[in-house]
Amino acid sequence: MSKFYITTAIHYVNDDPHIGHMYENVVADVIARHRRRMGDDVWFLTGADEHGQKIERAAAKEGILPIELADRVVAKHHEMWRKLDISHDDFIRTTEQRHRLGVYELIRLIQERMPDNIYLGEHAGWYCQSEETFIPDNQVRDGKDESGHPVEMTAERNFFFKLSRFTEPLLEHYRKNPNFVYPPTRMNEIVSFVEQGLKDLSISRTAITWGIPFPGYPDHVIYVWMDALTNYISALGFGSAEHARFDHDWPADIHLVGKDITRFHAVYWPAFLLAAGLPLPKQVVGHGWWLRDNQKISKSLGNVVRPYNIIDEFGADPLRYFLLREMVFGQDQNYSDEAFLARYNADLANDLGNTLSRSTKMTDTYFGGKTPPVSCPANELLRMSEQVVPEYLKAMDELAFGRALDAAWKLLVSVNSYIVNREPWKKFKETGADESLSRILWNTLEAQRIVWVMMAPFMPATTREALTRLGADPNFISRDALQWGSLPTGAPIRATDAIFPRIDAAAYIQGGAMEEKTETPEAPANAGPPIETTQAAPPDIAKVTIDQFFEIDLRVAEVRAAERVPKSKKLMKMTVFTGDEERTIVAGIATKYTPEELVGRKIVIVANLQPAKLMGIESNGMILAASLDGEPSLLSVDAGVPAGTKVK
Ligand code: MSP
């Protein structure tokens, strides 16, 4: 059994978890679950980064202590990881005593090996509070760094770490370990950065009090990055009497972090470890960013996405699947609710869900609710499974989650065509539930069992449910479970309701279900702007006939009154005149239009839409709008066109 230690970044506590944090923990969780079932002795660490100026200022703004802020947000992190089914083994907080012991021990070792590794010096430069780091002069423009964060000129007498000494040793390490940073593009960026030569790093601050005091110098606190990076060993007991886990698990196999902080992990952290004479982590993996409208999702940019409604509505698994399916690992990806719903319907409700219902329903009817009595040791689905399982395993090893899922889908698609080609319903009519029909249906169930075992790290809860429905052991998901043949005969199956009920994507979005929840009183400052909603059709919409089109009654309407819906950032309630009557329509356009801009305007509505309730208000019809990067833009007609005119 080989040990496998994986960590995520520890997340700042001036922000509730958003989709970027969720992604990172889901990726780490998928890796951890997969390695566990492959037989590794896994230790999975995540945690919270609680010190530093950002948190000090955020707490001061609310008039509370930094630790109060941290406690509150850490509780939300725990809640989120529970909801997302994250299976971490430990959660470290940098305010814990075990962490402080680890930090002190690291500094002690660094000083012990070469006393001038750490020295007192003067430093003046542009300091970016948001990134908690000094920014080189050539990267500062109009008081901002390259990411647009404001910088301040700061001069301090600080402790310095002799980072310059480690330029060569680090380059040597990169040469010897070309996969030290993954993916390779990120390795290249790191190498070119270090090749320019490293400057010594200031590792204490006097302007801040919220941090770990520098040993022997209580007016200095330890630089937040030196503090934070040490979590990976302090959590293992490094520096304390109970260091058995450190001895067993260090070095880490994977530090999983976003590309913005790869440099801290691939340059500063290994330099600290080299200076202390400790082994370096085996690999730093830098994932890409979730974007919104092509910008990184982050609290400082004010464009956060927190798909809490999706989790509440669908459970964790569809979101977990979406995050890993949609993003090519290592690259950036734009988030939209429409993309989530399209994938949900196409991949989950249709491909996985329908195949499961179809095959279990037939089995239920033809074989009395049990897996068929005769299994099948040689057939085309078996051959396909033998082809895709190695592809899947290779992709999982390479963290190519999209490819791994593609491999599983190949088998799933084969099951579908197998059902279409073999026509079990016809066979049943012709010859009844005979041996040949038994083999056919058993094959479809067995192949799906293997598909679901491949899904297990991605959708753990649904996998257990699906395996149970198939008549398989819900806990048998190990490497052996990927081999053909273990589905029992005559075992009870469950052919019940759809495992992923189909969603009417357009109505779902129009119905405001993606609207963010009303802010909770504990978190007034932290809830982000509304997540994107538009009234666009989902991307997977099918072609319609002209007759179908004419079933939709499009009319010109005049807005007579408009007001915002209380407690909603997006919804506008309008009274519109349709030529013969006034009616109420509620639409998600309040982020773009004010009531004053709307009144008197001639718009286009779907007049014969079934009424729907939005935040308790009945809406009769839908207004038409284009969606430009999530912003609605209303369809209008010339002012002279009377209300009620048909649009076609
Ligand atoms: N506290 C530091 C990490 C210290 S690790 C010793 C930090 N915290 S963070 O909360 O800002 O970010 C935590 C992780 O989430 C980082 O790996 C970061 O890259 C990741 N993400 C934050 N926003 C992100 C996206 N929009 N998309 C994907 N991940 C991003 O940095």
PDB file of N, CA and C in Angstrom, residues 226-285:
ATOM      1  N   MET A 226       4.565  32.837   4.574  1.00  0.00           N
ATOM      2  CA  MET A 226       5.432  31.869   5.258  1.00  0.00           C
ATOM      3  C   MET A 226       4.597  31.102   6.283  1.00  0.00           C
ATOM      4  N   ASP A 227       3.758  31.829   6.972  1.00  0.00           N
ATOM      5  CA  ASP A 227       2.835  31.252   7.941  1.00  0.00           C
ATOM      6  C   ASP A 227       1.943  30.210   7.234  1.00  0.00           C
ATOM      7  N   ALA A 228       1.276  30.650   6.157  1.00  0.00           N
ATOM      8  CA  ALA A 228       0.257  29.791   5.528  1.00  0.00           C
ATOM      9  C   ALA A 228       0.862  28.531   4.908  1.00  0.00           C
ATOM     10  N   LEU A 229       1.977  28.696   4.198  1.00  0.00           N
ATOM     11  CA  LEU A 229       2.547  27.541   3.485  1.00  0.00           C
ATOM     12  C   LEU A 229       2.926  26.418   4.448  1.00  0.00           C
ATOM     13  N   THR A 230       3.289  26.812   5.677  1.00  0.00           N
ATOM     14  CA  THR A 230       3.732  25.805   6.642  1.00  0.00           C
ATOM     15  C   THR A 230       2.594  24.870   7.062  1.00  0.00           C
ATOM     16  N   ASN A 231       1.342  25.248   6.739  1.00  0.00           N
ATOM     17  CA  ASN A 231       0.212  24.397   7.161  1.00  0.00           C
ATOM     18  C   ASN A 231       0.357  22.960   6.683  1.00  0.00           C
ATOM     19  N   TYR A 232       1.030  22.786   5.539  1.00  0.00           N
ATOM     20  CA  TYR A 232       1.096  21.443   4.961  1.00  0.00           C
ATOM     21  C   TYR A 232       1.896  20.485   5.845  1.00  0.00           C
ATOM     22  N   ILE A 233       2.788  21.054   6.673  1.00  0.00           N
ATOM     23  CA  ILE A 233       3.521  20.167   7.589  1.00  0.00           C
ATOM     24  C   ILE A 233       3.041  20.308   9.033  1.00  0.00           C
ATOM     25  N   SER A 234       2.587  21.520   9.400  1.00  0.00           N
ATOM     26  CA  SER A 234       2.127  21.668  10.790  1.00  0.00           C
ATOM     27  C   SER A 234       0.918  20.764  11.034  1.00  0.00           C
ATOM     28  N   ALA A 235       0.090  20.584   9.991  1.00  0.00           N
ATOM     29  CA  ALA A 235      -1.090  19.730  10.145  1.00  0.00           C
ATOM     30  C   ALA A 235      -0.694  18.277  10.386  1.00  0.00           C
ATOM     31  N   LEU A 236       0.542  17.933  10.011  1.00  0.00           N
ATOM     32  CA  LEU A 236       0.998  16.550  10.204  1.00  0.00           C
ATOM     33  C   LEU A 236       1.735  16.384  11.539  1.00  0.00           C
ATOM     34  N   GLY A 237       1.767  17.463  12.318  1.00  0.00           N
ATOM     35  CA  GLY A 237       2.406  17.365  13.627  1.00  0.00           C
ATOM     36  C   GLY A 237       3.862  17.784  13.624  1.00  0.00           C
ATOM     37  N   PHE A 238       4.336  18.341  12.506  1.00  0.00           N
ATOM     38  CA  PHE A 238       5.718  18.798  12.444  1.00  0.00           C
ATOM     39  C   PHE A 238       5.937  19.849  13.535  1.00  0.00           C
ATOM     40  N   GLY A 239       7.009  19.691  14.315  1.00  0.00           N
ATOM     41  CA  GLY A 239       7.304  20.659  15.374  1.00  0.00           C
ATOM     42  C   GLY A 239       6.620  20.343  16.689  1.00  0.00           C
ATOM     43  N   SER A 240       5.785  19.297  16.713  1.00  0.00           N
ATOM     44  CA  SER A 240       5.159  18.944  17.988  1.00  0.00           C
ATOM     45  C   SER A 240       5.639  17.551  18.386  1.00  0.00           C
ATOM     46  N   ALA A 241       5.254  17.148  19.594  1.00  0.00           N
ATOM     47  CA  ALA A 241       5.702  15.828  20.058  1.00  0.00           C
ATOM     48  C   ALA A 241       5.040  14.717  19.240  1.00  0.00           C
ATOM     49  N   GLU A 242       3.847  15.044  18.681  1.00  0.00           N
ATOM     50  CA  GLU A 242       3.145  14.010  17.906  1.00  0.00           C
ATOM     51  C   GLU A 242       3.383  14.200  16.411  1.00  0.00           C
ATOM     52  N   HIS A 243       4.537  13.725  15.968  1.00  0.00           N
ATOM     53  CA  HIS A 243       4.885  13.976  14.568  1.00  0.00           C
ATOM     54  C   HIS A 243       4.876  12.697  13.726  1.00  0.00           C
ATOM     55  N   ALA A 244       4.189  11.673  14.223  1.00  0.00           N
ATOM     56  CA  ALA A 244       4.197  10.391  13.503  1.00  0.00           C
ATOM     57  C   ALA A 244       3.642  10.556  12.094  1.00  0.00           C
ATOM     58  N   ARG A 245       2.594  11.367  11.975  1.00  0.00           N
ATOM     59  CA  ARG A 245       2.001  11.535  10.651  1.00  0.00           C
ATOM     60  C   ARG A 245       2.969  12.265   9.719  1.00  0.00           C
ATOM     61  N   PHE A 246       3.676  13.245  10.251  1.00  0.00           N
ATOM     62  CA  PHE A 246       4.682  13.924   9.428  1.00  0.00           C
ATOM     63  C   PHE A 246       5.708  12.898   8.930  1.00  0.00           C
ATOM     64  N   ASP A 247       6.182  12.073   9.836  1.00  0.00           N
ATOM     65  CA  ASP A 247       7.193  11.081   9.457  1.00  0.00           C
ATOM     66  C   ASP A 247       6.646  10.136   8.379  1.00  0.00           C
ATOM     67  N   HIS A 248       5.354   9.855   8.451  1.00  0.00           N
ATOM     68  CA  HIS A 248       4.754   8.895   7.534  1.00  0.00           C
ATOM     69  C   HIS A 248       4.381   9.537   6.202  1.00  0.00           C
ATOM     70  N   ASP A 249       3.798  10.740   6.250  1.00  0.00           N
ATOM     71  CA  ASP A 249       3.164  11.290   5.047  1.00  0.00           C
ATOM     72  C   ASP A 249       4.000  12.301   4.271  1.00  0.00           C
ATOM     73  N   TRP A 250       4.916  12.979   4.959  1.00  0.00           N
ATOM     74  CA  TRP A 250       5.683  13.986   4.235  1.00  0.00           C
ATOM     75  C   TRP A 250       6.782  13.305   3.426  1.00  0.00           C
ATOM     76  N   PRO A 251       7.116  13.689   2.196  1.00  0.00           N
ATOM     77  CA  PRO A 251       6.600  14.853   1.472  1.00  0.00           C
ATOM     78  C   PRO A 251       5.237  14.615   0.826  1.00  0.00           C
ATOM     79  N   ALA A 252       4.527  15.708   0.612  1.00  0.00           N
ATOM     80  CA  ALA A 252       3.219  15.629  -0.045  1.00  0.00           C
ATOM     81  C   ALA A 252       3.392  15.091  -1.455  1.00  0.00           C
ATOM     82  N   ASP A 253       2.389  14.354  -1.905  1.00  0.00           N
ATOM     83  CA  ASP A 253       2.413  13.880  -3.290  1.00  0.00           C
ATOM     84  C   ASP A 253       1.896  14.967  -4.220  1.00  0.00           C
ATOM     85  N   ILE A 254       0.836  15.652  -3.796  1.00  0.00           N
ATOM     86  CA  ILE A 254       0.288  16.734  -4.618  1.00  0.00           C
ATOM     87  C   ILE A 254      -0.133  17.904  -3.728  1.00  0.00           C
ATOM     88  N   HIS A 255       0.387  19.101  -4.062  1.00  0.00           N
ATOM     89  CA  HIS A 255      -0.222  20.331  -3.549  1.00  0.00           C
ATOM     90  C   HIS A 255      -1.090  20.839  -4.696  1.00  0.00           C
ATOM     91  N   LEU A 256      -2.393  20.819  -4.507  1.00  0.00           N
ATOM     92  CA  LEU A 256      -3.290  21.304  -5.557  1.00  0.00           C
ATOM     93  C   LEU A 256      -3.646  22.758  -5.263  1.00  0.00           C
ATOM     94  N   VAL A 257      -3.315  23.646  -6.199  1.00  0.00           N
ATOM     95  CA  VAL A 257      -3.567  25.086  -5.992  1.00  0.00           C
ATOM     96  C   VAL A 257      -3.959  25.728  -7.319  1.00  0.00           C
ATOM     97  N   GLY A 258      -4.510  26.926  -7.229  1.00  0.00           N
ATOM     98  CA  GLY A 258      -4.843  27.672  -8.447  1.00  0.00           C
ATOM     99  C   GLY A 258      -3.592  28.265  -9.069  1.00  0.00           C
ATOM    100  N   LYS A 259      -3.702  28.634 -10.350  1.00  0.00           N
ATOM    101  CA  LYS A 259      -2.502  29.091 -11.056  1.00  0.00           C
ATOM    102  C   LYS A 259      -1.962  30.409 -10.484  1.00  0.00           C
ATOM    103  N   ASP A 260      -2.846  31.180  -9.801  1.00  0.00           N
ATOM    104  CA  ASP A 260      -2.390  32.453  -9.238  1.00  0.00           C
ATOM    105  C   ASP A 260      -1.407  32.268  -8.093  1.00  0.00           C
ATOM    106  N   ILE A 261      -1.438  31.102  -7.450  1.00  0.00           N
ATOM    107  CA  ILE A 261      -0.544  30.944  -6.306  1.00  0.00           C
ATOM    108  C   ILE A 261       0.458  29.804  -6.510  1.00  0.00           C
ATOM    109  N   THR A 262       0.605  29.396  -7.765  1.00  0.00           N
ATOM    110  CA  THR A 262       1.570  28.325  -8.057  1.00  0.00           C
ATOM    111  C   THR A 262       2.977  28.782  -7.668  1.00  0.00           C
ATOM    112  N   ARG A 263       3.283  30.067  -7.937  1.00  0.00           N
ATOM    113  CA  ARG A 263       4.640  30.560  -7.661  1.00  0.00           C
ATOM    114  C   ARG A 263       5.001  30.437  -6.172  1.00  0.00           C
ATOM    115  N   PHE A 264       4.034  30.765  -5.305  1.00  0.00           N
ATOM    116  CA  PHE A 264       4.325  30.650  -3.872  1.00  0.00           C
ATOM    117  C   PHE A 264       4.668  29.199  -3.519  1.00  0.00           C
ATOM    118  N   HIS A 265       3.990  28.275  -4.186  1.00  0.00           N
ATOM    119  CA  HIS A 265       4.178  26.853  -3.853  1.00  0.00           C
ATOM    120  C   HIS A 265       5.373  26.226  -4.547  1.00  0.00           C
ATOM    121  N   ALA A 266       5.751  26.775  -5.692  1.00  0.00           N
ATOM    122  CA  ALA A 266       6.807  26.127  -6.469  1.00  0.00           C
ATOM    123  C   ALA A 266       8.140  26.863  -6.326  1.00  0.00           C
ATOM    124  N   VAL A 267       8.130  28.038  -5.683  1.00  0.00           N
ATOM    125  CA  VAL A 267       9.380  28.776  -5.500  1.00  0.00           C
ATOM    126  C   VAL A 267       9.639  29.018  -4.001  1.00  0.00           C
ATOM    127  N   TYR A 268       8.763  29.780  -3.355  1.00  0.00           N
ATOM    128  CA  TYR A 268       9.030  30.142  -1.947  1.00  0.00           C
ATOM    129  C   TYR A 268       9.011  28.917  -1.037  1.00  0.00           C
ATOM    130  N   TRP A 269       7.951  28.127  -1.173  1.00  0.00           N
ATOM    131  CA  TRP A 269       7.789  26.973  -0.266  1.00  0.00           C
ATOM    132  C   TRP A 269       8.964  26.005  -0.386  1.00  0.00           C
ATOM    133  N   PRO A 270       9.331  25.569  -1.600  1.00  0.00           N
ATOM    134  CA  PRO A 270      10.490  24.673  -1.667  1.00  0.00           C
ATOM    135  C   PRO A 270      11.776  25.341  -1.190  1.00  0.00           C
ATOM    136  N   ALA A 271      11.888  26.661  -1.367  1.00  0.00           N
ATOM    137  CA  ALA A 271      13.100  27.327  -0.872  1.00  0.00           C
ATOM    138  C   ALA A 271      13.151  27.269   0.657  1.00  0.00           C
ATOM    139  N   PHE A 272      12.009  27.505   1.319  1.00  0.00           N
ATOM    140  CA  PHE A 272      11.986  27.396   2.790  1.00  0.00           C
ATOM    141  C   PHE A 272      12.399  25.980   3.214  1.00  0.00           C
ATOM    142  N   LEU A 273      11.847  25.005   2.498  1.00  0.00           N
ATOM    143  CA  LEU A 273      12.116  23.606   2.877  1.00  0.00           C
ATOM    144  C   LEU A 273      13.580  23.247   2.643  1.00  0.00           C
ATOM    145  N   LEU A 274      14.128  23.722   1.506  1.00  0.00           N
ATOM    146  CA  LEU A 274      15.554  23.462   1.244  1.00  0.00           C
ATOM    147  C   LEU A 274      16.396  24.073   2.348  1.00  0.00           C
ATOM    148  N   ALA A 275      16.029  25.311   2.740  1.00  0.00           N
ATOM    149  CA  ALA A 275      16.798  26.009   3.776  1.00  0.00           C
ATOM    150  C   ALA A 275      16.725  25.265   5.101  1.00  0.00           C
ATOM    151  N   ALA A 276      15.591  24.599   5.338  1.00  0.00           N
ATOM    152  CA  ALA A 276      15.426  23.875   6.603  1.00  0.00           C
ATOM    153  C   ALA A 276      15.937  22.439   6.506  1.00  0.00           C
ATOM    154  N   GLY A 277      16.355  22.038   5.313  1.00  0.00           N
ATOM    155  CA  GLY A 277      16.849  20.675   5.128  1.00  0.00           C
ATOM    156  C   GLY A 277      15.736  19.643   5.120  1.00  0.00           C
ATOM    157  N   LEU A 278      14.545  20.045   4.716  1.00  0.00           N
ATOM    158  CA  LEU A 278      13.411  19.112   4.688  1.00  0.00           C
ATOM    159  C   LEU A 278      13.122  18.693   3.242  1.00  0.00           C
ATOM    160  N   PRO A 279      12.546  17.509   3.059  1.00  0.00           N
ATOM    161  CA  PRO A 279      12.230  17.062   1.689  1.00  0.00           C
ATOM    162  C   PRO A 279      11.187  17.965   1.024  1.00  0.00           C
ATOM    163  N   LEU A 280      11.271  18.084  -0.289  1.00  0.00           N
ATOM    164  CA  LEU A 280      10.337  18.930  -1.035  1.00  0.00           C
ATOM    165  C   LEU A 280       9.100  18.126  -1.441  1.00  0.00           C
ATOM    166  N   PRO A 281       7.955  18.814  -1.600  1.00  0.00           N
ATOM    167  CA  PRO A 281       6.775  18.102  -2.087  1.00  0.00           C
ATOM    168  C   PRO A 281       7.066  17.505  -3.454  1.00  0.00           C
ATOM    169  N   LYS A 282       6.332  16.431  -3.789  1.00  0.00           N
ATOM    170  CA  LYS A 282       6.641  15.783  -5.072  1.00  0.00           C
ATOM    171  C   LYS A 282       6.102  16.587  -6.239  1.00  0.00           C
ATOM    172  N   GLN A 283       4.946  17.189  -6.048  1.00  0.00           N
ATOM    173  CA  GLN A 283       4.368  17.899  -7.197  1.00  0.00           C
ATOM    174  C   GLN A 283       3.446  19.037  -6.757  1.00  0.00           C
ATOM    175  N   VAL A 284       3.553  20.141  -7.500  1.00  0.00           N
ATOM    176  CA  VAL A 284       2.625  21.253  -7.315  1.00  0.00           C
ATOM    177  C   VAL A 284       1.753  21.298  -8.565  1.00  0.00           C
ATOM    178  N   VAL A 285       0.464  21.122  -8.381  1.00  0.00           N
ATOM    179  CA  VAL A 285      -0.441  21.099  -9.534  1.00  0.00           C
ATOM    180  C   VAL A 285      -1.232  22.409  -9.547  1.00  0.00           C
TER     181      VAL A 285
END
